[in-house]
JSON list of C-alpha atoms in Angstrom, two decimals:
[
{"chain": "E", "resi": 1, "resn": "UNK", "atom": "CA", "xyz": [-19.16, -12.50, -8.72]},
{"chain": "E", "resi": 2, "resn": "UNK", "atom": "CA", "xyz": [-18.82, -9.27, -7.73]},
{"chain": "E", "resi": 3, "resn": "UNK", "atom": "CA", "xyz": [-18.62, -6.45, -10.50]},
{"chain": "E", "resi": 4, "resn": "UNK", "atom": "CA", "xyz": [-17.17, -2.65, -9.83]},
{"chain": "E", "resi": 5, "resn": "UNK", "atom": "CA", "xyz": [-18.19, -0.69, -13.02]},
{"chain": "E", "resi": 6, "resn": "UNK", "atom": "CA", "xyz": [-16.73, 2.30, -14.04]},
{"chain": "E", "resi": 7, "resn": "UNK", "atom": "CA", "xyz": [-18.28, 3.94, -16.44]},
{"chain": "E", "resi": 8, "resn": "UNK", "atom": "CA", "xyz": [-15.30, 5.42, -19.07]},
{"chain": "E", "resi": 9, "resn": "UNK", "atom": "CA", "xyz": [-12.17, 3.53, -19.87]},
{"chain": "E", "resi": 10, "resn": "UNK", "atom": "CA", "xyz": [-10.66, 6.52, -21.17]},
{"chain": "E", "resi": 11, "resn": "UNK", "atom": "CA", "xyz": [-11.84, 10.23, -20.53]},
{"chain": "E", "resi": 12, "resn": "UNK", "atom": "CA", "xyz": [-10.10, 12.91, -22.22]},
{"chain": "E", "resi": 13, "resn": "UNK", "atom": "CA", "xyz": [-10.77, 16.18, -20.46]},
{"chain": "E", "resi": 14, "resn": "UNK", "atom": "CA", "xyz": [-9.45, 20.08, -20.92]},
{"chain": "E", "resi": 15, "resn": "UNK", "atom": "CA", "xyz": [-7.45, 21.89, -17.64]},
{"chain": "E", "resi": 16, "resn": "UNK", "atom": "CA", "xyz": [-10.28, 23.76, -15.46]},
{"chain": "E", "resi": 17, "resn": "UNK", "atom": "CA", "xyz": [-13.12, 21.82, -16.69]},
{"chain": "E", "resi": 18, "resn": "UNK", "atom": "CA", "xyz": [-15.71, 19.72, -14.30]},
{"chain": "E", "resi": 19, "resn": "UNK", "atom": "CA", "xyz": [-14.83, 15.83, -14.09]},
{"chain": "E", "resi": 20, "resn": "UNK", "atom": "CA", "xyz": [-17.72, 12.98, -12.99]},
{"chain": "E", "resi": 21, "resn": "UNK", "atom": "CA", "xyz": [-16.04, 9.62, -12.61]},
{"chain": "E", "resi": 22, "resn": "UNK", "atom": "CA", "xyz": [-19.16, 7.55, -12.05]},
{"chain": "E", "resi": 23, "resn": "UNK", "atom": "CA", "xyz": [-18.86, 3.99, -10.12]},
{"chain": "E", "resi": 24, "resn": "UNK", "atom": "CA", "xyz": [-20.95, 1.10, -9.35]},
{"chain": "E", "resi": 25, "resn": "UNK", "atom": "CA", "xyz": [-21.42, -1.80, -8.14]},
{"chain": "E", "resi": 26, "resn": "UNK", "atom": "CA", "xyz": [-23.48, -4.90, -7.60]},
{"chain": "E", "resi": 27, "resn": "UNK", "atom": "CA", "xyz": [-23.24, -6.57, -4.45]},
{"chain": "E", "resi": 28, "resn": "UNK", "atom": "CA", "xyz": [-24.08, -4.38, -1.69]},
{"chain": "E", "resi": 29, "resn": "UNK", "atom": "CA", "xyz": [-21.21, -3.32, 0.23]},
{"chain": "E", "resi": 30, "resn": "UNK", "atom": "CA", "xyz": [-20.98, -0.59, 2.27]},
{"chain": "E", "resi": 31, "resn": "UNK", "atom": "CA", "xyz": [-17.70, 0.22, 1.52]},
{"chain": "E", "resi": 32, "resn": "UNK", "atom": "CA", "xyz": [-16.50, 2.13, -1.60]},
{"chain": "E", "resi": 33, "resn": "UNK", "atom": "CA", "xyz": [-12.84, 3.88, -2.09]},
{"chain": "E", "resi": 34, "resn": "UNK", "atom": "CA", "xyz": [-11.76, 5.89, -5.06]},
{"chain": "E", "resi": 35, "resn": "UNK", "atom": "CA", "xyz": [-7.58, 5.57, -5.48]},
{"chain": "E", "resi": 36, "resn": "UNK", "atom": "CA", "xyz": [-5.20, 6.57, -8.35]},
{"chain": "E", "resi": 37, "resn": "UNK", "atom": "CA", "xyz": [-2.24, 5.08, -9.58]},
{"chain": "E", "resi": 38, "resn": "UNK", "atom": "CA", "xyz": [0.69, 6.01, -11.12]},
{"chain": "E", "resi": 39, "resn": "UNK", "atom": "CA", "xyz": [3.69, 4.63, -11.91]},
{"chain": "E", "resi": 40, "resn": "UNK", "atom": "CA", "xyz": [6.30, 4.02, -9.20]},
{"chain": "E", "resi": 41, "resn": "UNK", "atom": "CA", "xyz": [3.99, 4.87, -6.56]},
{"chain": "E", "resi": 42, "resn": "UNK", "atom": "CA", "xyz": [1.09, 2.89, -6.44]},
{"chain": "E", "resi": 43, "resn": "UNK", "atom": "CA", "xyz": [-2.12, 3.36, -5.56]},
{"chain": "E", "resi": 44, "resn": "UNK", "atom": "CA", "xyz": [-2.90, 6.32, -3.34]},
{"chain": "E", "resi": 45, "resn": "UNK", "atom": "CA", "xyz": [-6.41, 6.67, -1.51]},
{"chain": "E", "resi": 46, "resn": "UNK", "atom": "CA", "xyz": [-8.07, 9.61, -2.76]},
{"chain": "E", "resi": 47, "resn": "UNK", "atom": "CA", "xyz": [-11.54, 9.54, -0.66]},
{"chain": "E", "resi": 48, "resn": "UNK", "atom": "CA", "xyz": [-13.38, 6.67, 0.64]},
{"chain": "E", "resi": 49, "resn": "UNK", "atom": "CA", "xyz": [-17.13, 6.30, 2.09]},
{"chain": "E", "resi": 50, "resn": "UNK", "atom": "CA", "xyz": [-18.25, 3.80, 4.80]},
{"chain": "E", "resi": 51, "resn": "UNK", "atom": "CA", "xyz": [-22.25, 4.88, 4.31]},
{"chain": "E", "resi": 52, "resn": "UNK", "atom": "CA", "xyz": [-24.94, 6.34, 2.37]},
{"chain": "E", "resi": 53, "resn": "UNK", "atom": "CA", "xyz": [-24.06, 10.16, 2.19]},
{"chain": "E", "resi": 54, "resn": "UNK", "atom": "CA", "xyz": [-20.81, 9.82, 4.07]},
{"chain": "E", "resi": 55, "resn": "UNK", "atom": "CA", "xyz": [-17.16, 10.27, 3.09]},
{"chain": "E", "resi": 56, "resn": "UNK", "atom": "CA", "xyz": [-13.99, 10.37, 4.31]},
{"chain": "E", "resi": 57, "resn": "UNK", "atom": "CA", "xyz": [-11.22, 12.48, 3.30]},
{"chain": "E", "resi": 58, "resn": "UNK", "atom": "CA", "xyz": [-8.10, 9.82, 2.12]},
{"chain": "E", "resi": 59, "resn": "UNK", "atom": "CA", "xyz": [-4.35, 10.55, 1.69]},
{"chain": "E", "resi": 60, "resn": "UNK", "atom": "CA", "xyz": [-4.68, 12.91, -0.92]},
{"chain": "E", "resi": 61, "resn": "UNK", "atom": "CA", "xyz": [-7.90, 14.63, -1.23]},
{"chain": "E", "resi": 62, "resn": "UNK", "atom": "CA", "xyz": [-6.58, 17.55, -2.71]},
{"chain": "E", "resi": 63, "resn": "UNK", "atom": "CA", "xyz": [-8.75, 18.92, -5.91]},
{"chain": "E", "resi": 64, "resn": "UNK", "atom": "CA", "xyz": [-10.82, 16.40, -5.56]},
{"chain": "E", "resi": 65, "resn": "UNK", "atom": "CA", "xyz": [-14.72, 15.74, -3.86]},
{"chain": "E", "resi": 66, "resn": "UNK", "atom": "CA", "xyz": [-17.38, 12.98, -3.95]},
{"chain": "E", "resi": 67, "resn": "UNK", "atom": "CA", "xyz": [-20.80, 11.80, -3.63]},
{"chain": "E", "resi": 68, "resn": "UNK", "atom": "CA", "xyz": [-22.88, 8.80, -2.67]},
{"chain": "E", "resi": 69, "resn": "UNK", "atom": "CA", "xyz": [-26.38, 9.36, -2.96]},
{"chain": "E", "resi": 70, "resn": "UNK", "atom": "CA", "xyz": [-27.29, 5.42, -3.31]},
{"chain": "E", "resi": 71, "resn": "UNK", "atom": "CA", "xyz": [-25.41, 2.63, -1.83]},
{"chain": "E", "resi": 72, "resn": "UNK", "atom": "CA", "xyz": [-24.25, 1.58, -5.36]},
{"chain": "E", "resi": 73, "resn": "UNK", "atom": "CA", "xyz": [-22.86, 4.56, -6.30]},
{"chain": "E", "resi": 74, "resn": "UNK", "atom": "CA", "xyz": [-19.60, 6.24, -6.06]},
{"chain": "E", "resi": 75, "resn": "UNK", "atom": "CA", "xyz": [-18.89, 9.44, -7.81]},
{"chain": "E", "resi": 76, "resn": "UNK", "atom": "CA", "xyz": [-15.65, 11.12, -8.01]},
{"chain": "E", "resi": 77, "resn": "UNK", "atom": "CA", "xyz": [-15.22, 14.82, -9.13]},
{"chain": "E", "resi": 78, "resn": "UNK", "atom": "CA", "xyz": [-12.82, 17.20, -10.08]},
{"chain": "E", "resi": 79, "resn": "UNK", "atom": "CA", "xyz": [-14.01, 20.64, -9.82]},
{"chain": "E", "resi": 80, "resn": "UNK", "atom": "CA", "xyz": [-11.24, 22.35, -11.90]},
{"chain": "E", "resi": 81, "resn": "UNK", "atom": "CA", "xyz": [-9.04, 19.56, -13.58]},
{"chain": "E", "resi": 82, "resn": "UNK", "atom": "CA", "xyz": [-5.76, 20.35, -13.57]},
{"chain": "E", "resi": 83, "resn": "UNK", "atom": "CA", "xyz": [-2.88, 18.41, -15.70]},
{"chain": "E", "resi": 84, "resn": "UNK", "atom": "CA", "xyz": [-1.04, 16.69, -12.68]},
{"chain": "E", "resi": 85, "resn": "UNK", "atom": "CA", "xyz": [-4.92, 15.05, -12.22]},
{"chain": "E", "resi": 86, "resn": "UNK", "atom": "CA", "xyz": [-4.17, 12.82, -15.21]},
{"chain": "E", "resi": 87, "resn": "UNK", "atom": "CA", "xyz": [-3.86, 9.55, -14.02]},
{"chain": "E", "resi": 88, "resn": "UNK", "atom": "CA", "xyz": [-5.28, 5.86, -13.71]},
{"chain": "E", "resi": 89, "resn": "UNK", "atom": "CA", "xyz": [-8.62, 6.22, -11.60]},
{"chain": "E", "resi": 90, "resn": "UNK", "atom": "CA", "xyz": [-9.54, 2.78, -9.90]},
{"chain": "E", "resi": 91, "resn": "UNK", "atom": "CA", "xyz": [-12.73, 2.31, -7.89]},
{"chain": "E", "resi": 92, "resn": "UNK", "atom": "CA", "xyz": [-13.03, -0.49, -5.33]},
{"chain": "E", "resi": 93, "resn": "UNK", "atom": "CA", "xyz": [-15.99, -1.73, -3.00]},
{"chain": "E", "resi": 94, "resn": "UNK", "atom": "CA", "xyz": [-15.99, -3.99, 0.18]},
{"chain": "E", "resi": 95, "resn": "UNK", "atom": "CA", "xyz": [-17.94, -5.32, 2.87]},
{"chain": "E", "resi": 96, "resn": "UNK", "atom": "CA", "xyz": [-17.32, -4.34, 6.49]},
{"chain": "E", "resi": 97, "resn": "UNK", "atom": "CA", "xyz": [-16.04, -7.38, 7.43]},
{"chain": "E", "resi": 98, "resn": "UNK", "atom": "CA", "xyz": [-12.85, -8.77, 8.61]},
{"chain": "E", "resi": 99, "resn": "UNK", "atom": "CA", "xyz": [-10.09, -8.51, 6.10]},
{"chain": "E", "resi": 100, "resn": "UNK", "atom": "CA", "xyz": [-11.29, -6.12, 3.83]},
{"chain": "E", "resi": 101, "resn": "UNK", "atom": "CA", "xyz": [-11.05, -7.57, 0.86]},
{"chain": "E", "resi": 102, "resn": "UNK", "atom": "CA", "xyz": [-11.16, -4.97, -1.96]},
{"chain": "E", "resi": 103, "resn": "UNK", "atom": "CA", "xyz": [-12.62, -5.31, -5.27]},
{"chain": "E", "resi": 104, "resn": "UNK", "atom": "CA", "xyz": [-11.62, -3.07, -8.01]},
{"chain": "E", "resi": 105, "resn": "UNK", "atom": "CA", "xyz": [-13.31, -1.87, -11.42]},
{"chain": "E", "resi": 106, "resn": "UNK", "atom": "CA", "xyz": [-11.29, -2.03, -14.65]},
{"chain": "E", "resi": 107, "resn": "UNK", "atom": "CA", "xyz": [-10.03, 1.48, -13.88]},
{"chain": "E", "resi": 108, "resn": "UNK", "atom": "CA", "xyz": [-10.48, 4.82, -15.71]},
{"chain": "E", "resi": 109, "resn": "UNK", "atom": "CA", "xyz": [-7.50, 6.14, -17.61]},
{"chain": "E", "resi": 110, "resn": "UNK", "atom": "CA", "xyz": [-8.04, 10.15, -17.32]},
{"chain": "E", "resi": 111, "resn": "UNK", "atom": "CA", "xyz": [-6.17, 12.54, -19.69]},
{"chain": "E", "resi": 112, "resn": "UNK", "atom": "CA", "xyz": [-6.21, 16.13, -18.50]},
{"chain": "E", "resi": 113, "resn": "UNK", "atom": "CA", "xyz": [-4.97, 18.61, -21.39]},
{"chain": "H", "resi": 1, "resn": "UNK", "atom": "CA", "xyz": [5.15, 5.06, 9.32]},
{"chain": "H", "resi": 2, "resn": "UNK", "atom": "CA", "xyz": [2.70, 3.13, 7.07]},
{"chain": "H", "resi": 3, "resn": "UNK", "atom": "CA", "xyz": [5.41, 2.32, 3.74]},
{"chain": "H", "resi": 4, "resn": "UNK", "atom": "CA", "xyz": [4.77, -0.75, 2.13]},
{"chain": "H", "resi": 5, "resn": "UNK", "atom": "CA", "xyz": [7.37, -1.26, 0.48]},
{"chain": "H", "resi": 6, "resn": "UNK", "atom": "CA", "xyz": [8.25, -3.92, -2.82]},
{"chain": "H", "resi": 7, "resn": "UNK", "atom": "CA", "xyz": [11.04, -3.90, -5.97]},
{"chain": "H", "resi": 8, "resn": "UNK", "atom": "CA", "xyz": [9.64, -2.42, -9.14]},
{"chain": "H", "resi": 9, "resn": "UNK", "atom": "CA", "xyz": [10.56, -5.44, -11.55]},
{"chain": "H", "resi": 10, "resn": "UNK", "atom": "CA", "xyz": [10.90, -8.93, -12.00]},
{"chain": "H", "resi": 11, "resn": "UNK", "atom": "CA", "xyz": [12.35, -11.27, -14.42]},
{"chain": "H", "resi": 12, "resn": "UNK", "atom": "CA", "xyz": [11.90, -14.59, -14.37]},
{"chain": "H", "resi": 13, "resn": "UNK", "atom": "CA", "xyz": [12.02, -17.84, -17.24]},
{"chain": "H", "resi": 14, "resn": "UNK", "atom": "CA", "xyz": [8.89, -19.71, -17.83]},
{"chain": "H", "resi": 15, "resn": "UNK", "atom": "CA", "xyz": [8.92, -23.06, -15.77]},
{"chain": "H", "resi": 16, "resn": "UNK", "atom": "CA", "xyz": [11.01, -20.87, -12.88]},
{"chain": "H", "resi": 17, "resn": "UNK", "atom": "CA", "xyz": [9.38, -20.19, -9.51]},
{"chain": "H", "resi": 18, "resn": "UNK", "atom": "CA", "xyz": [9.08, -16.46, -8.81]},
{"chain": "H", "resi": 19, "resn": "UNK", "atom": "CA", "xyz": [9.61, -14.84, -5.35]},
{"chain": "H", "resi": 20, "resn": "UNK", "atom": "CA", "xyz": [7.96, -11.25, -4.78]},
{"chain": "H", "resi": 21, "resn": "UNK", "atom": "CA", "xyz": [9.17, -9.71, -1.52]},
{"chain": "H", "resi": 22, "resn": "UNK", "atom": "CA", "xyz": [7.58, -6.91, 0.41]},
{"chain": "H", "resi": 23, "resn": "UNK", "atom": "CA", "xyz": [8.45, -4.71, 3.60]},
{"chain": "H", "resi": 24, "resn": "UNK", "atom": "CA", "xyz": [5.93, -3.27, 5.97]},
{"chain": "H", "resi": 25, "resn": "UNK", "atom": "CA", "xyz": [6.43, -0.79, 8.54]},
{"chain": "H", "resi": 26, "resn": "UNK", "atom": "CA", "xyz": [2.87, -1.15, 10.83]},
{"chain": "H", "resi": 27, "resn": "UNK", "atom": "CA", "xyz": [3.35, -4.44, 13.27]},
{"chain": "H", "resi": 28, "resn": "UNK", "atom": "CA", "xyz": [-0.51, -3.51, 13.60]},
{"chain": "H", "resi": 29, "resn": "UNK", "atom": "CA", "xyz": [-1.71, -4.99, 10.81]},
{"chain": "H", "resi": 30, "resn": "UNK", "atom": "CA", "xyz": [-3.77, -7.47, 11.02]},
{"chain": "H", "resi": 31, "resn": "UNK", "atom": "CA", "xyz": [-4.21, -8.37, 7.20]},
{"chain": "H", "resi": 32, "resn": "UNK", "atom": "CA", "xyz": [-1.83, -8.57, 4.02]},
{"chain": "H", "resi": 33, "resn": "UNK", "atom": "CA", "xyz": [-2.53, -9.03, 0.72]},
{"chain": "H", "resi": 34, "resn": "UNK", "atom": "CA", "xyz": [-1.48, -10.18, -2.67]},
{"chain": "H", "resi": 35, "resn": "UNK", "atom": "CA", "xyz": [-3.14, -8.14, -5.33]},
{"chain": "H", "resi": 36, "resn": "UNK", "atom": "CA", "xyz": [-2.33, -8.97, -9.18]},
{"chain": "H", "resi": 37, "resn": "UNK", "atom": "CA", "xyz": [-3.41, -6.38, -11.58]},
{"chain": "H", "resi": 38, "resn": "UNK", "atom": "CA", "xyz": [-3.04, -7.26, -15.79]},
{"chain": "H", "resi": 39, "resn": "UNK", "atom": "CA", "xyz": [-2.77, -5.13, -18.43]},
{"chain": "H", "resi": 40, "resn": "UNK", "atom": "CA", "xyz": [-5.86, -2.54, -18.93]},
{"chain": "H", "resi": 41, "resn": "UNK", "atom": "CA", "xyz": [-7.96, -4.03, -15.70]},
{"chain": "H", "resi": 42, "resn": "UNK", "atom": "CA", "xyz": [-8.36, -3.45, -12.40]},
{"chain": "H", "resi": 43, "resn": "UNK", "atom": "CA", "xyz": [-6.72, -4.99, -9.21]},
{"chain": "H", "resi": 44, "resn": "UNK", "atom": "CA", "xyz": [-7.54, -8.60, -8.36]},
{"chain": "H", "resi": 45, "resn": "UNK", "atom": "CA", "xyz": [-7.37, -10.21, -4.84]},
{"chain": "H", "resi": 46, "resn": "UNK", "atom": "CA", "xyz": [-4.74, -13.09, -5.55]},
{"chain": "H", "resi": 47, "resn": "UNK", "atom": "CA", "xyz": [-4.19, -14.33, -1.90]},
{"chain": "H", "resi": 48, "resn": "UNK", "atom": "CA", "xyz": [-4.13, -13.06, 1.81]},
{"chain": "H", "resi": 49, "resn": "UNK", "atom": "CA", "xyz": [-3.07, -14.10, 5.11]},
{"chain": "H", "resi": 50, "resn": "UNK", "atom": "CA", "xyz": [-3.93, -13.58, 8.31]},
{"chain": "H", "resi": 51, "resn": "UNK", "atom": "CA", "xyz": [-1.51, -11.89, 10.33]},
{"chain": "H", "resi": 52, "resn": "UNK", "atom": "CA", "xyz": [-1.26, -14.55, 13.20]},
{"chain": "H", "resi": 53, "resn": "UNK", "atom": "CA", "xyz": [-0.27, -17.00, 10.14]},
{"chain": "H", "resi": 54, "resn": "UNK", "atom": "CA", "xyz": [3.43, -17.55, 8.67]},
{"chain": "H", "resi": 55, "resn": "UNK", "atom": "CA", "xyz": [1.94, -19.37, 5.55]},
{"chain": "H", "resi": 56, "resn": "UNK", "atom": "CA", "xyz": [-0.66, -20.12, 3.47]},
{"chain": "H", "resi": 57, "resn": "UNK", "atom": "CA", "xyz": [-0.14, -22.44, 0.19]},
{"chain": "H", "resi": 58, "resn": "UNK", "atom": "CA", "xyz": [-3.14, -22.21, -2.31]},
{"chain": "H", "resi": 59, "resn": "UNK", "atom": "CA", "xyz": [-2.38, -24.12, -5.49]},
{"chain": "H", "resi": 60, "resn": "UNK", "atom": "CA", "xyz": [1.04, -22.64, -7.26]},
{"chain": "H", "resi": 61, "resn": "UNK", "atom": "CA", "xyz": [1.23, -19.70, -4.78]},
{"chain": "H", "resi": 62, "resn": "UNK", "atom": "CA", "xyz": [2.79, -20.02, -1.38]},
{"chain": "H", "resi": 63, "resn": "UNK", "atom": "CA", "xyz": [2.68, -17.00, 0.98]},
{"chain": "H", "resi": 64, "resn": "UNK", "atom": "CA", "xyz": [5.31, -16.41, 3.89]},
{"chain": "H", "resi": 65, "resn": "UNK", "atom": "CA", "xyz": [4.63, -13.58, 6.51]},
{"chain": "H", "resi": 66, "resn": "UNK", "atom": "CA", "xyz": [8.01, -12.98, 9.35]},
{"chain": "H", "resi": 67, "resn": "UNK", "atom": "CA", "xyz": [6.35, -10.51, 11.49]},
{"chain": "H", "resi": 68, "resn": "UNK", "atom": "CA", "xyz": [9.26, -10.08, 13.26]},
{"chain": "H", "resi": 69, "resn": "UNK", "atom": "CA", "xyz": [11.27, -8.67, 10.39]},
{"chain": "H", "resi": 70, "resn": "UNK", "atom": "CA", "xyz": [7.97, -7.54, 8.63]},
{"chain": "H", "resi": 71, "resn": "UNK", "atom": "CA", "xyz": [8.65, -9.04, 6.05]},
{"chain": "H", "resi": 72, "resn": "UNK", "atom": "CA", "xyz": [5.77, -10.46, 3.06]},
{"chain": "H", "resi": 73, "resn": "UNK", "atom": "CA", "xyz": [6.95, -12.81, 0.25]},
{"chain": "H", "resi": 74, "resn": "UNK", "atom": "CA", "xyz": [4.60, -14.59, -2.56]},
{"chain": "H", "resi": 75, "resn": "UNK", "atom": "CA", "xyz": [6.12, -17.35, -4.15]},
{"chain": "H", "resi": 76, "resn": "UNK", "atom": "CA", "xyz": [4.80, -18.44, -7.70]},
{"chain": "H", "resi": 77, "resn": "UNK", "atom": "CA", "xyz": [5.72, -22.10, -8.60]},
{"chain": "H", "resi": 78, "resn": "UNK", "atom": "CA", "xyz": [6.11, -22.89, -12.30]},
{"chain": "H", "resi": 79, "resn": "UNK", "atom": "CA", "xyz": [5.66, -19.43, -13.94]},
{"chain": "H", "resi": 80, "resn": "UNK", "atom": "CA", "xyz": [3.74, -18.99, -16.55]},
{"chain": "H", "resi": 81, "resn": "UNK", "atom": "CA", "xyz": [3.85, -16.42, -18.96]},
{"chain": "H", "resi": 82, "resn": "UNK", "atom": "CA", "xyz": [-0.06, -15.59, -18.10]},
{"chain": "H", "resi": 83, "resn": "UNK", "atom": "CA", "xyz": [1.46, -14.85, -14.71]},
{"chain": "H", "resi": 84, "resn": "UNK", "atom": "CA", "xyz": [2.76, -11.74, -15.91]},
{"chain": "H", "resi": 85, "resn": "UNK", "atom": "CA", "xyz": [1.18, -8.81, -14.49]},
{"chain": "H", "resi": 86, "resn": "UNK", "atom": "CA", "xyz": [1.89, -6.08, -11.71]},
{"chain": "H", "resi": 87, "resn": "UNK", "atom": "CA", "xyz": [2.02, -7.68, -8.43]},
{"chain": "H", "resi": 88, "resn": "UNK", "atom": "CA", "xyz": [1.08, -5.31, -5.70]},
{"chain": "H", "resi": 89, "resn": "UNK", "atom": "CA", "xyz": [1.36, -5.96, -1.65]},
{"chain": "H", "resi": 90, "resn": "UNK", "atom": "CA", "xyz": [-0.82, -4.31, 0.91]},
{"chain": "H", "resi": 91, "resn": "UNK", "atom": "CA", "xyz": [-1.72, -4.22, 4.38]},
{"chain": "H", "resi": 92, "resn": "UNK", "atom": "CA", "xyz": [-4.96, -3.56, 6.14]},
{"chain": "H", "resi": 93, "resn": "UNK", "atom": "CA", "xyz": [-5.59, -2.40, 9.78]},
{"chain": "H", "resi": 94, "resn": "UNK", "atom": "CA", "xyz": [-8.61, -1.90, 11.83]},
{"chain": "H", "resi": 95, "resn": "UNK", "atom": "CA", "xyz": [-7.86, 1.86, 12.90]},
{"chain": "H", "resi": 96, "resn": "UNK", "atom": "CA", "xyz": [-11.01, 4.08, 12.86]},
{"chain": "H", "resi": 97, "resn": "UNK", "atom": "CA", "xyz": [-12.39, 1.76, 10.12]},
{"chain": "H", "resi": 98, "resn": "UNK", "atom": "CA", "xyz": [-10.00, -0.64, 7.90]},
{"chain": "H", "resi": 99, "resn": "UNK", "atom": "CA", "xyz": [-7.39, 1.12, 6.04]},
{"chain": "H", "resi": 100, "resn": "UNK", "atom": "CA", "xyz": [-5.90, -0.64, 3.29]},
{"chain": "H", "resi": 101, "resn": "UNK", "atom": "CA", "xyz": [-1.89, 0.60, 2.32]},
{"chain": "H", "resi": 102, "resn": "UNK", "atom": "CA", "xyz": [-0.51, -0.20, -1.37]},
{"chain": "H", "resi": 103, "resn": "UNK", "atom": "CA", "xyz": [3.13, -0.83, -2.21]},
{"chain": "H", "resi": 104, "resn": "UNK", "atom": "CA", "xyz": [4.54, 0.81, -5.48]},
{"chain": "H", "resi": 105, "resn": "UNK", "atom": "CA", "xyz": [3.84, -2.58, -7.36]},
{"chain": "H", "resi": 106, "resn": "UNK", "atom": "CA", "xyz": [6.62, -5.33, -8.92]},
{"chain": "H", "resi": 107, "resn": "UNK", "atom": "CA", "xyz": [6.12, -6.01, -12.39]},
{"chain": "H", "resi": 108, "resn": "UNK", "atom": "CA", "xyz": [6.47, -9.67, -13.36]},
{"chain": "H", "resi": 109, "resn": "UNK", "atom": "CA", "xyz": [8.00, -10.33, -16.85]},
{"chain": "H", "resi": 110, "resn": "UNK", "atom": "CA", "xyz": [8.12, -14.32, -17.79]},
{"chain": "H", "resi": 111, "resn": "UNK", "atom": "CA", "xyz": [10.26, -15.05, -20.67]},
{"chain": "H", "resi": 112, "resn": "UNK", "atom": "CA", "xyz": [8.91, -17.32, -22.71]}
]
């Protein structure tokens, strides 16, 4: 089975500090996509990366940047959390194949004060 | 306009079938999905179809895709209250790379 790990459930974090919302995962896709959700609207596609070293800006990049050093790894980070960052944080992974199936970690529930 | 579009809640009695509808917008896509997502986990790929399909059965759930009215339904036979969960539809299309586009989520309550 695939596994997406996200490395904090919960992450309680102060307005204007420096966020790392680590992923990885286990099967070797290319593909990895960082999305929030919140209630009544979903999940919204924050930044997504097809490769090694590259990303692509999503629907709302705003606040937000990334990394992927290694294949497995996803990182998200906000450089100056701000309270209307709090949210649910869900990382998925895929293969580029058809479909595009997504898989999706357990999700990291981030409190910004 | 890429909307995906589904009603926020669902109430249903244990034993009932449950019907989940969903609107698109993008006649190009070429996949949609059923995600399910429980309490404190991720999202889980529940079904998809193809979009050159107007069903797919698999076990209790029965998927029907109108692409003329754009129009996505997932039909749960004999609910279970371990079917409740957030049921969220989405779409994927090979522009630039797949793009995958979320509805809002319907929340599934079974009463017991």
């Amino acid at each position: 089975d695939v596994k997406v790990t996200q490395s904090s459930r919960y992450l309680v974090k102060r307005t204007g500090e420096k966020v790392f919302l680590e992923c990885v995962q286990d099967m070797d896709h290319e593909n990895m996509f960082w999305y929030r959700q919140d209630p009544g609207l979903g999940l919204r596609l924050i930044y997504f990366s097809y490769d090694v070293k590259m990303k692509e800006k999503g629907d709302i990049p705003e606040g937000y940047s990334v990394s992927r050093e290694k294949k497995e790894r996803f990182s998200l980070i906000l450089e100056s959390a701000s309270t209307n960052q709090t949210s649910m944080y869900l990382c998925a992974s895929s293969l580029p194949t058809m479909g595009e199936k997504l898989f999706f970690g357990s999700g990291t529930q981030l409190s910004v004060l | 306009g890429e909307d995906v579009e589904q009603s926020l809640f669902l109430s249903v009695r244990e034993g009932d079938s449950s019907v989940i509808n969903c609107t698109y917008t993008d006649s190009s896509s070429t996949y949609l999905y059923w995600y399910k997502q429980e309490p404190g986990a991720g999202l889980q790929l529940l079904t998809y179809i193809f979009s050159n399909m107007d069903m797919k059965q698999d076990q209790r759930l029965t998927v029907l895709l109108n692409k003329k009215d754009k129009h996505l339904s997932l039909r749960i036979a004999d609910t279970q209250t371990g079917d409740s969960a957030i049921y969220f539809c989405a779409e994927s299309k090979r522009t630039g790379g797949f793009k995958t586009i979320f509805g809002a989520g319907t929340r599934l309550f079974v009463k017991a």
